[in-house]
CSV table of C-alpha atoms and ligand atoms in Angstrom, one decimal:
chain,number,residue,atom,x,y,z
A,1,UNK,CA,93.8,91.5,85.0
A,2,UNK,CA,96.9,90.4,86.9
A,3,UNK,CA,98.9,92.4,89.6
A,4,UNK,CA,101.8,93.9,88.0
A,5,UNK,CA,104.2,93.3,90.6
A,6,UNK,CA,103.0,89.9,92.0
A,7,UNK,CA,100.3,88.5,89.3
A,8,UNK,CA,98.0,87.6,92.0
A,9,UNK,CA,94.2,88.9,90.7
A,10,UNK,CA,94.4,92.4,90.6
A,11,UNK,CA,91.3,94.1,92.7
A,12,UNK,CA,91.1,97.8,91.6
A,13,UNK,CA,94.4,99.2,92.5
A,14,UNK,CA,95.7,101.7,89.9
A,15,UNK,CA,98.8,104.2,89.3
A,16,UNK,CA,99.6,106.7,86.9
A,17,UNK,CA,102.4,108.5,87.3
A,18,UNK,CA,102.0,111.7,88.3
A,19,UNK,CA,105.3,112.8,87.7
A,20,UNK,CA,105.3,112.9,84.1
A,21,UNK,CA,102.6,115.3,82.1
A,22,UNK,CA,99.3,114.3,81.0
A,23,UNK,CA,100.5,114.1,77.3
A,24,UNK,CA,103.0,111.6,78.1
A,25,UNK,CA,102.0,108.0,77.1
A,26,UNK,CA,104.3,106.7,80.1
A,27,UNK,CA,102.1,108.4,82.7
A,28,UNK,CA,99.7,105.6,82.7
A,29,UNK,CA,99.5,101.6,81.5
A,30,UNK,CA,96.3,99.8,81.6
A,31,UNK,CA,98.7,96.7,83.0
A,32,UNK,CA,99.9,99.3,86.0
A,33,UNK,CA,96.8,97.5,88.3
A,34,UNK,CA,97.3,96.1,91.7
A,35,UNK,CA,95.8,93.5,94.3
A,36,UNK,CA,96.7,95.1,97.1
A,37,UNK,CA,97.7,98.7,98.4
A,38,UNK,CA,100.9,97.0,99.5
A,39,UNK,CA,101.8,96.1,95.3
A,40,UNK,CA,100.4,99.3,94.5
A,41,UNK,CA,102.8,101.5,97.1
A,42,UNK,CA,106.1,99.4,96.5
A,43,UNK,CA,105.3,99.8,92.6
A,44,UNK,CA,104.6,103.7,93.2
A,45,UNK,CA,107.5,104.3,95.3
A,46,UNK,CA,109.5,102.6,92.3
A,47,UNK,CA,108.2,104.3,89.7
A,48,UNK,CA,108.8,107.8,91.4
A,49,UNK,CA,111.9,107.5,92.2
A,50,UNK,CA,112.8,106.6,88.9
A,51,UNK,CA,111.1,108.9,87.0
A,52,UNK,CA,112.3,111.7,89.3
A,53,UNK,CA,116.3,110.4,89.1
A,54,UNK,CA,116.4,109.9,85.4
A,55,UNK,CA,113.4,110.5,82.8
A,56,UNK,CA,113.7,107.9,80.4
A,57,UNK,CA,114.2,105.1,83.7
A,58,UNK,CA,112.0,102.5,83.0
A,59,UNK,CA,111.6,99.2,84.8
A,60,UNK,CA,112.3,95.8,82.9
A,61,UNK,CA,109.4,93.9,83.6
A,62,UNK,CA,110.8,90.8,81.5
A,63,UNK,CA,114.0,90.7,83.9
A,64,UNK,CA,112.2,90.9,87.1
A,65,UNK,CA,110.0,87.9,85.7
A,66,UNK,CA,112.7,85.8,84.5
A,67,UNK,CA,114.6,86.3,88.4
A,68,UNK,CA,111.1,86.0,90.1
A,69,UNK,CA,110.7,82.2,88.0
A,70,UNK,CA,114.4,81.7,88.9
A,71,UNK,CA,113.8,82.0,92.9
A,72,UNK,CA,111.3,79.5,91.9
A,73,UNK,CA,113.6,77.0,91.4
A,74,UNK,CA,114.7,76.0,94.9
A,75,UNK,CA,111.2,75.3,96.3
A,76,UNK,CA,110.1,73.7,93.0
A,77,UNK,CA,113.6,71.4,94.0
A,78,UNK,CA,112.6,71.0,97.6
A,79,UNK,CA,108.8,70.1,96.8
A,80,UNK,CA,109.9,67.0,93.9
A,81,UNK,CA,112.1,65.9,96.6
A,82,UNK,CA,109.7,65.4,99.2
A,83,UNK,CA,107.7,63.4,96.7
A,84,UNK,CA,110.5,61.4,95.3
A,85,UNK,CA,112.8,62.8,92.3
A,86,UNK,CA,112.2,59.4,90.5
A,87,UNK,CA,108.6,59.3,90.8
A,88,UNK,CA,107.6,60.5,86.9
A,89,UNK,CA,105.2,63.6,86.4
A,90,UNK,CA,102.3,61.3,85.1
A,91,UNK,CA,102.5,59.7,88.9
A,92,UNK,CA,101.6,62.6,90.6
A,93,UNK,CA,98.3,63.1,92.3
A,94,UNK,CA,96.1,65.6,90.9
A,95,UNK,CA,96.8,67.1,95.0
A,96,UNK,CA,100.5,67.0,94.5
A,97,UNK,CA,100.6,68.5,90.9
A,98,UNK,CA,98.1,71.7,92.5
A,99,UNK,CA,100.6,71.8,95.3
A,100,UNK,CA,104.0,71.9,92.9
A,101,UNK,CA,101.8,74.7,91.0
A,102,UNK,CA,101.5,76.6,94.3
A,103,UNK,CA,104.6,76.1,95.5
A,104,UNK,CA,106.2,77.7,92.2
A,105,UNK,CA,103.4,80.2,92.3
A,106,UNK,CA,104.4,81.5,96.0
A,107,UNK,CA,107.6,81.4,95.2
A,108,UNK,CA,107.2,83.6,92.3
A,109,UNK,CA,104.7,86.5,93.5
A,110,UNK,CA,107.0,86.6,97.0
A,111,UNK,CA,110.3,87.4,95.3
A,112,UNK,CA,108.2,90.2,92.7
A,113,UNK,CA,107.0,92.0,96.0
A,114,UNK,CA,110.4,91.6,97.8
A,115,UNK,CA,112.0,92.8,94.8
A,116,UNK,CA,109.7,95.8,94.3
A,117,UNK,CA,109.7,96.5,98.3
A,118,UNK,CA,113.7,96.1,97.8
A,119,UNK,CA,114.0,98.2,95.2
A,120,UNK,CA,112.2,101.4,97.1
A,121,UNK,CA,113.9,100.7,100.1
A,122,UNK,CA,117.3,101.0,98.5
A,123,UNK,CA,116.4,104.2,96.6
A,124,UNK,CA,115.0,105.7,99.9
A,125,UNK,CA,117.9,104.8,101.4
A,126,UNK,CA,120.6,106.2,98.8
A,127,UNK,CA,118.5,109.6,99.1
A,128,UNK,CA,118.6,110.0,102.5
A,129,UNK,CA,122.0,109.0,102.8
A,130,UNK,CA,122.6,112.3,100.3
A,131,UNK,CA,120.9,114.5,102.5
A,132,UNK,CA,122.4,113.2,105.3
A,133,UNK,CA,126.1,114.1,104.0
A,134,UNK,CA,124.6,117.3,102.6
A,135,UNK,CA,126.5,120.3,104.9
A,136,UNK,CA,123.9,122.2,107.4
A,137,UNK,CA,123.0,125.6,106.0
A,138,UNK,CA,124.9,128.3,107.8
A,139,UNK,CA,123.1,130.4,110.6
A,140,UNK,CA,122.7,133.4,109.3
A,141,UNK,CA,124.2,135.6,112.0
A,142,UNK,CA,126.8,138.3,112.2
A,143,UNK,CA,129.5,136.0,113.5
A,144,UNK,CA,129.6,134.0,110.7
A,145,UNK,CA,130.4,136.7,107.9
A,146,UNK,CA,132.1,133.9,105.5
A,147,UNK,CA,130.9,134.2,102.1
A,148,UNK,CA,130.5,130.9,101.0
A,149,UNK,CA,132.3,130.5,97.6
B,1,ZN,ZN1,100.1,92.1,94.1
């Protein structure tokens, strides 16, 4: 089993969601495994948050994938030009094609983690900037005999 949010080897990490009842077959994917309590937190923190703000919120795996291998791109770039953009594929040593396959691999499972890590930041972020703009309850004295509406 792969990590869900960085495909590294997943090592025992799990999530349901506890937001959503037992019955309901999004509370828990046999894919949602982790390698790392740091995968398994920023994909928690996601999941909450979206569950909590709208029900039917789910992530798109496929899109995160497809901008994970895109940020791939640029150290791909930067590796074949170290090696020389002419030099054909069949040329490589077997060191230098491991090493492009890392490179791409980094790349990839570092922009899944930021993005997930991202992603719960900026919801934290909106959310605390609500309750921060939220007016302060009124102290429930006599000299305030306002009614409020
Ligand atoms: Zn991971």
């Amino acid at each position: 089993m792969k990590c869900a949010v960085c495909s590294r080897e997943a090592r025992g990490f799990g999530y349901f969601n506890s937001a959503l009842r037992r019955s309901d077959p999004r509370r828990y994917s046999d894919r949602w495994v982790f390698c790392s309590m740091r995968c398994m937190n920023a994909f928690s923190k996601v999941m909450e948050r979206l569950t909590s703000v709208q029900e039917d919120a789910v992530i798109d795996p496929s899109d995160l994938e497809l901008a994970a291998m895109r940020a791939a791109l640029a150290p791909l770039g930067d590796y074949v030009s170290t090696i020389g953009m002419d030099r054909p594929l069949a040329d490589y040593r077997k060191e230098e094609v491991l090493r492009l396959v890392e490179v791409v691999v980094d790349a990839y499972q570092a922009h899944m983690l930021d993005e997930h890590e991202r992603m719960a930041a900026k919801e934290r972020a909106f959310f605390e900037q609500r309750l921060a703009a939220q007016p302060k309850p009124q102290p429930a004295s006599g000299s305030n005999t306002r009614i409020p509406f």
